[in-house]
PDB file of C-alpha atoms in Angstrom:
ATOM      1  CA  MET L   1     -76.065  54.157  22.115  1.00  0.00           C
ATOM      2  CA  GLN L   2     -79.736  53.212  22.100  1.00  0.00           C
ATOM      3  CA  LYS L   3     -80.749  56.779  23.054  1.00  0.00           C
ATOM      4  CA  LYS L   4     -78.710  58.163  20.163  1.00  0.00           C
ATOM      5  CA  LEU L   5     -80.385  55.696  17.815  1.00  0.00           C
ATOM      6  CA  TRP L   6     -83.860  56.762  18.945  1.00  0.00           C
ATOM      7  CA  LEU L   7     -82.847  60.403  18.653  1.00  0.00           C
ATOM      8  CA  MET L   8     -81.671  59.799  15.092  1.00  0.00           C
ATOM      9  CA  ILE L   9     -84.937  58.027  14.259  1.00  0.00           C
ATOM     10  CA  GLU L  10     -86.955  60.915  15.712  1.00  0.00           C
ATOM     11  CA  ILE L  11     -84.938  63.429  13.687  1.00  0.00           C
ATOM     12  CA  LEU L  12     -85.441  61.428  10.484  1.00  0.00           C
ATOM     13  CA  LEU L  13     -89.165  61.078  11.175  1.00  0.00           C
ATOM     14  CA  GLY L  14     -89.371  64.814  11.823  1.00  0.00           C
ATOM     15  CA  ILE L  15     -87.619  65.581   8.544  1.00  0.00           C
ATOM     16  CA  ALA L  16     -89.876  63.145   6.684  1.00  0.00           C
ATOM     17  CA  LEU L  17     -92.969  64.754   8.230  1.00  0.00           C
ATOM     18  CA  LEU L  18     -91.716  68.230   7.319  1.00  0.00           C
ATOM     19  CA  VAL L  19     -91.070  67.159   3.710  1.00  0.00           C
ATOM     20  CA  LEU L  20     -94.548  65.604   3.563  1.00  0.00           C
ATOM     21  CA  LEU L  21     -96.159  68.795   4.877  1.00  0.00           C
ATOM     22  CA  ILE L  22     -94.248  70.912   2.349  1.00  0.00           C
ATOM     23  CA  TRP L  23     -95.261  68.564  -0.483  1.00  0.00           C
ATOM     24  CA  PHE L  24     -98.888  68.626   0.655  1.00  0.00           C
ATOM     25  CA  GLY L  25     -98.820  72.426   0.820  1.00  0.00           C
ATOM     26  CA  ILE L  26     -97.374  72.701  -2.685  1.00  0.00           C
ATOM     27  CA  ARG L  27    -100.051  70.350  -4.024  1.00  0.00           C
ATOM     28  CA  LYS L  28    -102.778  72.436  -2.387  1.00  0.00           C
ATOM     29  CA  ILE L  29    -101.368  75.606  -3.940  1.00  0.00           C
ATOM     30  CA  GLU L  30    -101.199  73.911  -7.352  1.00  0.00           C
ATOM     31  CA  ASP L  31    -104.775  72.651  -6.958  1.00  0.00           C
ATOM     32  CA  TYR L  32    -105.935  76.160  -6.064  1.00  0.00           C
ATOM     33  CA  ARG L  33    -104.156  77.677  -9.064  1.00  0.00           C
ATOM     34  CA  TYR L  34    -105.587  75.001 -11.351  1.00  0.00           C
ATOM     35  CA  ILE L  35    -109.168  75.487 -10.124  1.00  0.00           C
ATOM     36  CA  LYS L  36    -108.737  79.258 -10.394  1.00  0.00           C
ATOM     37  CA  ALA L  37    -107.444  78.905 -13.972  1.00  0.00           C
ATOM     38  CA  GLN L  38    -110.306  76.557 -14.836  1.00  0.00           C
ATOM     39  CA  ASN L  39    -112.931  78.974 -13.496  1.00  0.00           C
ATOM     40  CA  GLU L  40    -111.302  81.911 -15.271  1.00  0.00           C
ATOM     41  CA  PHE L  41    -111.313  79.950 -18.522  1.00  0.00           C
ATOM     42  CA  LYS L  42    -114.996  79.055 -18.186  1.00  0.00           C
ATOM     43  CA  ASN L  43    -115.863  82.687 -17.472  1.00  0.00           C
ATOM     44  CA  SER L  44    -113.777  83.754 -20.453  1.00  0.00           C
ATOM     45  CA  MET L  45    -115.599  81.339 -22.757  1.00  0.00           C
ATOM     46  CA  SER L  46    -119.000  82.617 -21.618  1.00  0.00           C
ATOM     47  CA  ILE L  47    -118.621  85.559 -24.021  1.00  0.00           C
ATOM     48  CA  VAL L  48    -119.785  83.213 -26.785  1.00  0.00           C
ATOM     49  CA  GLU L  49    -123.547  83.183 -26.508  1.00  0.00           C
ATOM     50  CA  LEU L  50    -125.035  82.512 -29.905  1.00  0.00           C
ATOM     51  CA  ASP L  51    -128.050  84.509 -30.990  1.00  0.00           C
ATOM     52  CA  SER L  52    -131.369  82.792 -31.688  1.00  0.00           C
ATOM     53  CA  ASP L  53    -130.699  82.830 -35.438  1.00  0.00           C
ATOM     54  CA  LEU L  54    -127.667  80.656 -34.794  1.00  0.00           C
ATOM     55  CA  ASP L  55    -129.337  78.215 -32.415  1.00  0.00           C
ATOM     56  CA  GLU L  56    -128.921  74.567 -33.267  1.00  0.00           C
ATOM     57  CA  GLU L  57    -132.494  74.058 -34.421  1.00  0.00           C
ATOM     58  CA  ASN L  58    -132.145  76.903 -36.908  1.00  0.00           C
ATOM     59  CA  ILE L  59    -128.966  75.694 -38.589  1.00  0.00           C
ATOM     60  CA  ILE L  60    -129.673  74.200 -41.978  1.00  0.00           C
ATOM     61  CA  PRO L  61    -128.399  70.650 -42.524  1.00  0.00           C
ATOM     62  CA  ILE L  62    -125.663  70.524 -45.158  1.00  0.00           C
ATOM     63  CA  GLU L  63    -127.794  68.600 -47.647  1.00  0.00           C
ATOM     64  CA  GLU L  64    -130.645  71.136 -47.443  1.00  0.00           C
ATOM     65  CA  VAL L  65    -128.680  74.339 -47.975  1.00  0.00           C
ATOM     66  CA  GLU L  66    -129.665  74.694 -51.623  1.00  0.00           C
ATOM     67  CA  GLU L  67    -133.344  74.506 -50.704  1.00  0.00           C
ATOM     68  CA  ASN L  68    -133.153  77.171 -47.984  1.00  0.00           C
ATOM     69  CA  LYS L  69    -131.246  80.041 -49.564  1.00  0.00           C
ATOM     70  CA  GLU L  70    -133.217  82.764 -47.815  1.00  0.00           C
ATOM     71  CA  LEU L  71    -132.646  81.305 -44.369  1.00  0.00           C
ATOM     72  CA  GLU L  72    -129.042  80.520 -45.263  1.00  0.00           C
ATOM     73  CA  GLU L  73    -128.429  84.192 -46.071  1.00  0.00           C
ATOM     74  CA  LYS L  74    -129.967  85.154 -42.740  1.00  0.00           C
ATOM     75  CA  LEU L  75    -127.676  82.739 -40.916  1.00  0.00           C
ATOM     76  CA  GLN L  76    -124.642  84.033 -42.792  1.00  0.00           C
ATOM     77  CA  GLU L  77    -125.412  87.596 -41.726  1.00  0.00           C
ATOM     78  CA  ALA L  78    -126.011  86.504 -38.127  1.00  0.00           C
ATOM     79  CA  ALA L  79    -122.661  84.680 -38.072  1.00  0.00           C
ATOM     80  CA  LYS L  80    -120.824  87.724 -39.433  1.00  0.00           C
ATOM     81  CA  ALA L  81    -122.485  90.016 -36.909  1.00  0.00           C
ATOM     82  CA  LYS L  82    -121.600  87.754 -33.973  1.00  0.00           C
ATOM     83  CA  VAL L  83    -117.919  87.518 -34.887  1.00  0.00           C
ATOM     84  CA  GLU L  84    -117.693  91.248 -35.582  1.00  0.00           C
ATOM     85  CA  GLU L  85    -119.299  91.930 -32.197  1.00  0.00           C
ATOM     86  CA  LEU L  86    -116.656  89.833 -30.409  1.00  0.00           C
ATOM     87  CA  LYS L  87    -113.818  91.210 -32.532  1.00  0.00           C
ATOM     88  CA  ALA L  88    -114.773  94.772 -31.637  1.00  0.00           C
ATOM     89  CA  GLU L  89    -113.981  93.966 -28.006  1.00  0.00           C
ATOM     90  CA  TYR L  90    -111.185  91.442 -28.597  1.00  0.00           C
ATOM     91  CA  PRO L  91    -109.310  92.255 -31.852  1.00  0.00           C
ATOM     92  CA  SER L  92    -107.426  88.939 -31.872  1.00  0.00           C
ATOM     93  CA  ILE L  93    -110.662  86.966 -32.383  1.00  0.00           C
ATOM     94  CA  VAL L  94    -111.119  85.704 -35.948  1.00  0.00           C
ATOM     95  CA  GLY L  95    -114.012  83.310 -35.474  1.00  0.00           C
ATOM     96  CA  ILE L  96    -115.934  80.841 -33.345  1.00  0.00           C
ATOM     97  CA  ILE L  97    -115.783  77.053 -33.435  1.00  0.00           C
ATOM     98  CA  GLU L  98    -118.759  74.900 -32.508  1.00  0.00           C
ATOM     99  CA  ILE L  99    -119.411  71.179 -32.600  1.00  0.00           C
ATOM    100  CA  PRO L 100    -123.142  70.669 -32.011  1.00  0.00           C
ATOM    101  CA  LYS L 101    -124.195  68.424 -29.120  1.00  0.00           C
ATOM    102  CA  THR L 102    -120.828  68.871 -27.386  1.00  0.00           C
ATOM    103  CA  GLU L 103    -119.303  71.412 -25.010  1.00  0.00           C
ATOM    104  CA  ILE L 104    -117.091  72.755 -27.789  1.00  0.00           C
ATOM    105  CA  LEU L 105    -118.151  76.349 -28.415  1.00  0.00           C
ATOM    106  CA  TYR L 106    -115.136  78.655 -28.251  1.00  0.00           C
ATOM    107  CA  PRO L 107    -113.872  81.866 -29.791  1.00  0.00           C
ATOM    108  CA  ILE L 108    -110.873  81.398 -32.096  1.00  0.00           C
ATOM    109  CA  VAL L 109    -107.999  83.859 -31.884  1.00  0.00           C
ATOM    110  CA  GLN L 110    -104.951  84.264 -34.114  1.00  0.00           C
ATOM    111  CA  GLY L 111    -101.512  85.613 -33.281  1.00  0.00           C
ATOM    112  CA  ASN L 112     -98.228  86.336 -35.003  1.00  0.00           C
ATOM    113  CA  ASP L 113     -96.878  82.907 -34.052  1.00  0.00           C
ATOM    114  CA  ASN L 114     -98.100  79.569 -32.733  1.00  0.00           C
ATOM    115  CA  GLN L 115     -96.630  79.961 -29.251  1.00  0.00           C
ATOM    116  CA  PHE L 116     -98.212  82.995 -27.619  1.00  0.00           C
ATOM    117  CA  TYR L 117    -101.758  81.675 -27.236  1.00  0.00           C
ATOM    118  CA  LEU L 118    -100.570  78.391 -25.780  1.00  0.00           C
ATOM    119  CA  ASP L 119    -100.461  80.152 -22.419  1.00  0.00           C
ATOM    120  CA  HIS L 120    -102.106  83.549 -22.932  1.00  0.00           C
ATOM    121  CA  ASP L 121    -105.730  84.596 -23.215  1.00  0.00           C
ATOM    122  CA  LYS L 122    -107.358  86.836 -25.801  1.00  0.00           C
ATOM    123  CA  GLU L 123    -106.557  89.893 -23.680  1.00  0.00           C
ATOM    124  CA  GLY L 124    -102.849  89.066 -23.708  1.00  0.00           C
ATOM    125  CA  ASN L 125    -102.712  87.922 -20.083  1.00  0.00           C
ATOM    126  CA  TYR L 126    -100.952  84.747 -18.965  1.00  0.00           C
ATOM    127  CA  HIS L 127    -103.324  81.809 -18.637  1.00  0.00           C
ATOM    128  CA  ALA L 128    -102.390  78.163 -18.169  1.00  0.00           C
ATOM    129  CA  PHE L 129    -105.169  76.962 -20.494  1.00  0.00           C
ATOM    130  CA  GLY L 130    -104.302  79.400 -23.276  1.00  0.00           C
ATOM    131  CA  GLU L 131    -106.853  79.926 -26.040  1.00  0.00           C
ATOM    132  CA  VAL L 132    -108.228  78.088 -29.040  1.00  0.00           C
ATOM    133  CA  PHE L 133    -106.247  79.628 -31.889  1.00  0.00           C
ATOM    134  CA  LEU L 134    -105.829  79.498 -35.647  1.00  0.00           C
ATOM    135  CA  ASP L 135    -102.406  78.701 -37.088  1.00  0.00           C
ATOM    136  CA  SER L 136    -100.572  81.973 -37.694  1.00  0.00           C
ATOM    137  CA  ARG L 137     -99.812  80.869 -41.275  1.00  0.00           C
ATOM    138  CA  ASN L 138    -103.488  80.524 -42.167  1.00  0.00           C
ATOM    139  CA  THR L 139    -105.734  83.265 -43.494  1.00  0.00           C
ATOM    140  CA  SER L 140    -108.334  84.426 -40.975  1.00  0.00           C
ATOM    141  CA  SER L 141    -111.087  83.879 -43.552  1.00  0.00           C
ATOM    142  CA  PHE L 142    -110.608  80.086 -43.353  1.00  0.00           C
ATOM    143  CA  THR L 143    -110.226  79.873 -47.119  1.00  0.00           C
ATOM    144  CA  ASP L 144    -106.947  77.926 -47.192  1.00  0.00           C
ATOM    145  CA  LYS L 145    -106.768  74.319 -48.309  1.00  0.00           C
ATOM    146  CA  ASN L 146    -106.138  73.376 -44.674  1.00  0.00           C
ATOM    147  CA  SER L 147    -106.992  75.641 -41.747  1.00  0.00           C
ATOM    148  CA  VAL L 148    -105.416  74.360 -38.533  1.00  0.00           C
ATOM    149  CA  VAL L 149    -107.048  75.205 -35.202  1.00  0.00           C
ATOM    150  CA  TYR L 150    -105.154  74.442 -31.994  1.00  0.00           C
ATOM    151  CA  GLY L 151    -106.421  73.944 -28.453  1.00  0.00           C
ATOM    152  CA  HIS L 152    -105.195  72.204 -25.323  1.00  0.00           C
ATOM    153  CA  ASN L 153    -106.426  68.783 -24.265  1.00  0.00           C
ATOM    154  CA  VAL L 154    -107.191  69.533 -20.611  1.00  0.00           C
ATOM    155  CA  ARG L 155    -107.848  65.978 -19.498  1.00  0.00           C
ATOM    156  CA  SER L 156    -108.384  66.608 -15.794  1.00  0.00           C
ATOM    157  CA  ALA L 157    -110.963  69.328 -16.451  1.00  0.00           C
ATOM    158  CA  LYS L 158    -112.370  67.615 -19.553  1.00  0.00           C
ATOM    159  CA  THR L 159    -112.467  70.914 -21.364  1.00  0.00           C
ATOM    160  CA  ILE L 160    -111.267  72.730 -24.484  1.00  0.00           C
ATOM    161  CA  PHE L 161    -110.477  69.982 -27.038  1.00  0.00           C
ATOM    162  CA  ASN L 162    -110.453  67.015 -24.652  1.00  0.00           C
ATOM    163  CA  GLU L 163    -113.830  65.968 -26.041  1.00  0.00           C
ATOM    164  CA  LEU L 164    -112.289  65.406 -29.481  1.00  0.00           C
ATOM    165  CA  LEU L 165    -110.749  62.193 -28.165  1.00  0.00           C
ATOM    166  CA  GLN L 166    -114.228  60.703 -28.224  1.00  0.00           C
ATOM    167  CA  TYR L 167    -114.075  60.626 -32.020  1.00  0.00           C
ATOM    168  CA  GLU L 168    -112.274  57.316 -31.538  1.00  0.00           C
ATOM    169  CA  ASN L 169    -115.677  55.997 -30.493  1.00  0.00           C
ATOM    170  CA  GLU L 170    -117.717  54.996 -33.545  1.00  0.00           C
ATOM    171  CA  ASP L 171    -121.056  56.115 -32.088  1.00  0.00           C
ATOM    172  CA  PHE L 172    -119.669  59.532 -31.177  1.00  0.00           C
ATOM    173  CA  PHE L 173    -118.124  59.858 -34.635  1.00  0.00           C
ATOM    174  CA  ASN L 174    -121.397  59.034 -36.366  1.00  0.00           C
ATOM    175  CA  ASN L 175    -123.394  61.454 -34.207  1.00  0.00           C
ATOM    176  CA  HIS L 176    -121.004  64.422 -34.384  1.00  0.00           C
ATOM    177  CA  LYS L 177    -120.084  64.794 -38.028  1.00  0.00           C
ATOM    178  CA  GLU L 178    -120.673  68.516 -38.251  1.00  0.00           C
ATOM    179  CA  ILE L 179    -118.261  71.289 -37.285  1.00  0.00           C
ATOM    180  CA  ARG L 180    -119.256  74.938 -37.611  1.00  0.00           C
ATOM    181  CA  ILE L 181    -116.872  77.835 -37.973  1.00  0.00           C
ATOM    182  CA  TYR L 182    -118.301  81.345 -37.648  1.00  0.00           C
ATOM    183  CA  THR L 183    -116.160  83.976 -39.376  1.00  0.00           C
ATOM    184  CA  GLN L 184    -116.390  87.595 -40.474  1.00  0.00           C
ATOM    185  CA  GLU L 185    -117.284  86.238 -43.898  1.00  0.00           C
ATOM    186  CA  GLY L 186    -120.146  84.119 -42.558  1.00  0.00           C
ATOM    187  CA  LEU L 187    -120.890  80.578 -41.413  1.00  0.00           C
ATOM    188  CA  LYS L 188    -118.804  77.676 -42.693  1.00  0.00           C
ATOM    189  CA  THR L 189    -120.024  74.131 -42.107  1.00  0.00           C
ATOM    190  CA  TYR L 190    -117.657  71.172 -42.325  1.00  0.00           C
ATOM    191  CA  GLU L 191    -118.417  67.464 -42.420  1.00  0.00           C
ATOM    192  CA  VAL L 192    -116.108  65.152 -40.473  1.00  0.00           C
ATOM    193  CA  ILE L 193    -115.136  62.318 -42.808  1.00  0.00           C
ATOM    194  CA  SER L 194    -112.006  61.032 -41.086  1.00  0.00           C
ATOM    195  CA  VAL L 195    -110.147  61.367 -37.792  1.00  0.00           C
ATOM    196  CA  PHE L 196    -106.496  60.634 -37.083  1.00  0.00           C
ATOM    197  CA  LYS L 197    -103.842  61.444 -34.507  1.00  0.00           C
ATOM    198  CA  ALA L 198    -100.718  63.296 -35.610  1.00  0.00           C
ATOM    199  CA  LYS L 199     -97.502  64.221 -33.851  1.00  0.00           C
ATOM    200  CA  PRO L 200     -96.378  67.874 -33.933  1.00  0.00           C
ATOM    201  CA  GLU L 201     -93.542  67.108 -36.337  1.00  0.00           C
ATOM    202  CA  GLU L 202     -95.798  65.361 -38.868  1.00  0.00           C
ATOM    203  CA  PRO L 203     -96.828  67.287 -42.040  1.00  0.00           C
ATOM    204  CA  TYR L 204    -100.489  67.468 -41.016  1.00  0.00           C
ATOM    205  CA  ARG L 205    -100.916  70.877 -42.650  1.00  0.00           C
ATOM    206  CA  GLU L 206    -100.260  69.516 -46.141  1.00  0.00           C
TER     207      GLU L 206
END
């Protein structure tokens, strides 16, 4: 009886060990896929290298635009040229989003719906991180009353729009009030005046 009991215990321990090894193997595979996806995303985002005319020190502060019309025109042309350059290679690209002094500098794509780019890249390939994309109902010129730009909050990698969560911090909010959108029509500069969290079903587009 005692031998049977020990045999049963050994069998159960063996099964438990096997399950643990399988679980560990699955986790390793998932970790590998995640790291691979993260590296692919970073490489994909490297296509956005702003020209010297669009460097941070050359961007005119909002309040000084009227006094720097000549330079403003130069920046507008540089913004158009950069987006057109990217769009020539990736037709789905409609712009670039940048928040100065952060890691947020991504191309913006737009599709026929708001599902495809959740898990596909600008070349149409599956990608777990998806792309930063403009709502399919918006105009690509960013001239609507509200233009909605989506992007994943990849917390573990602290990438894409994860950094936006820092707007809950007053110091971060005060030091990052400018958002730049580069389009085929030129450079658009927005001032952050308020931040709030909304659920998908809320009428945040209105």
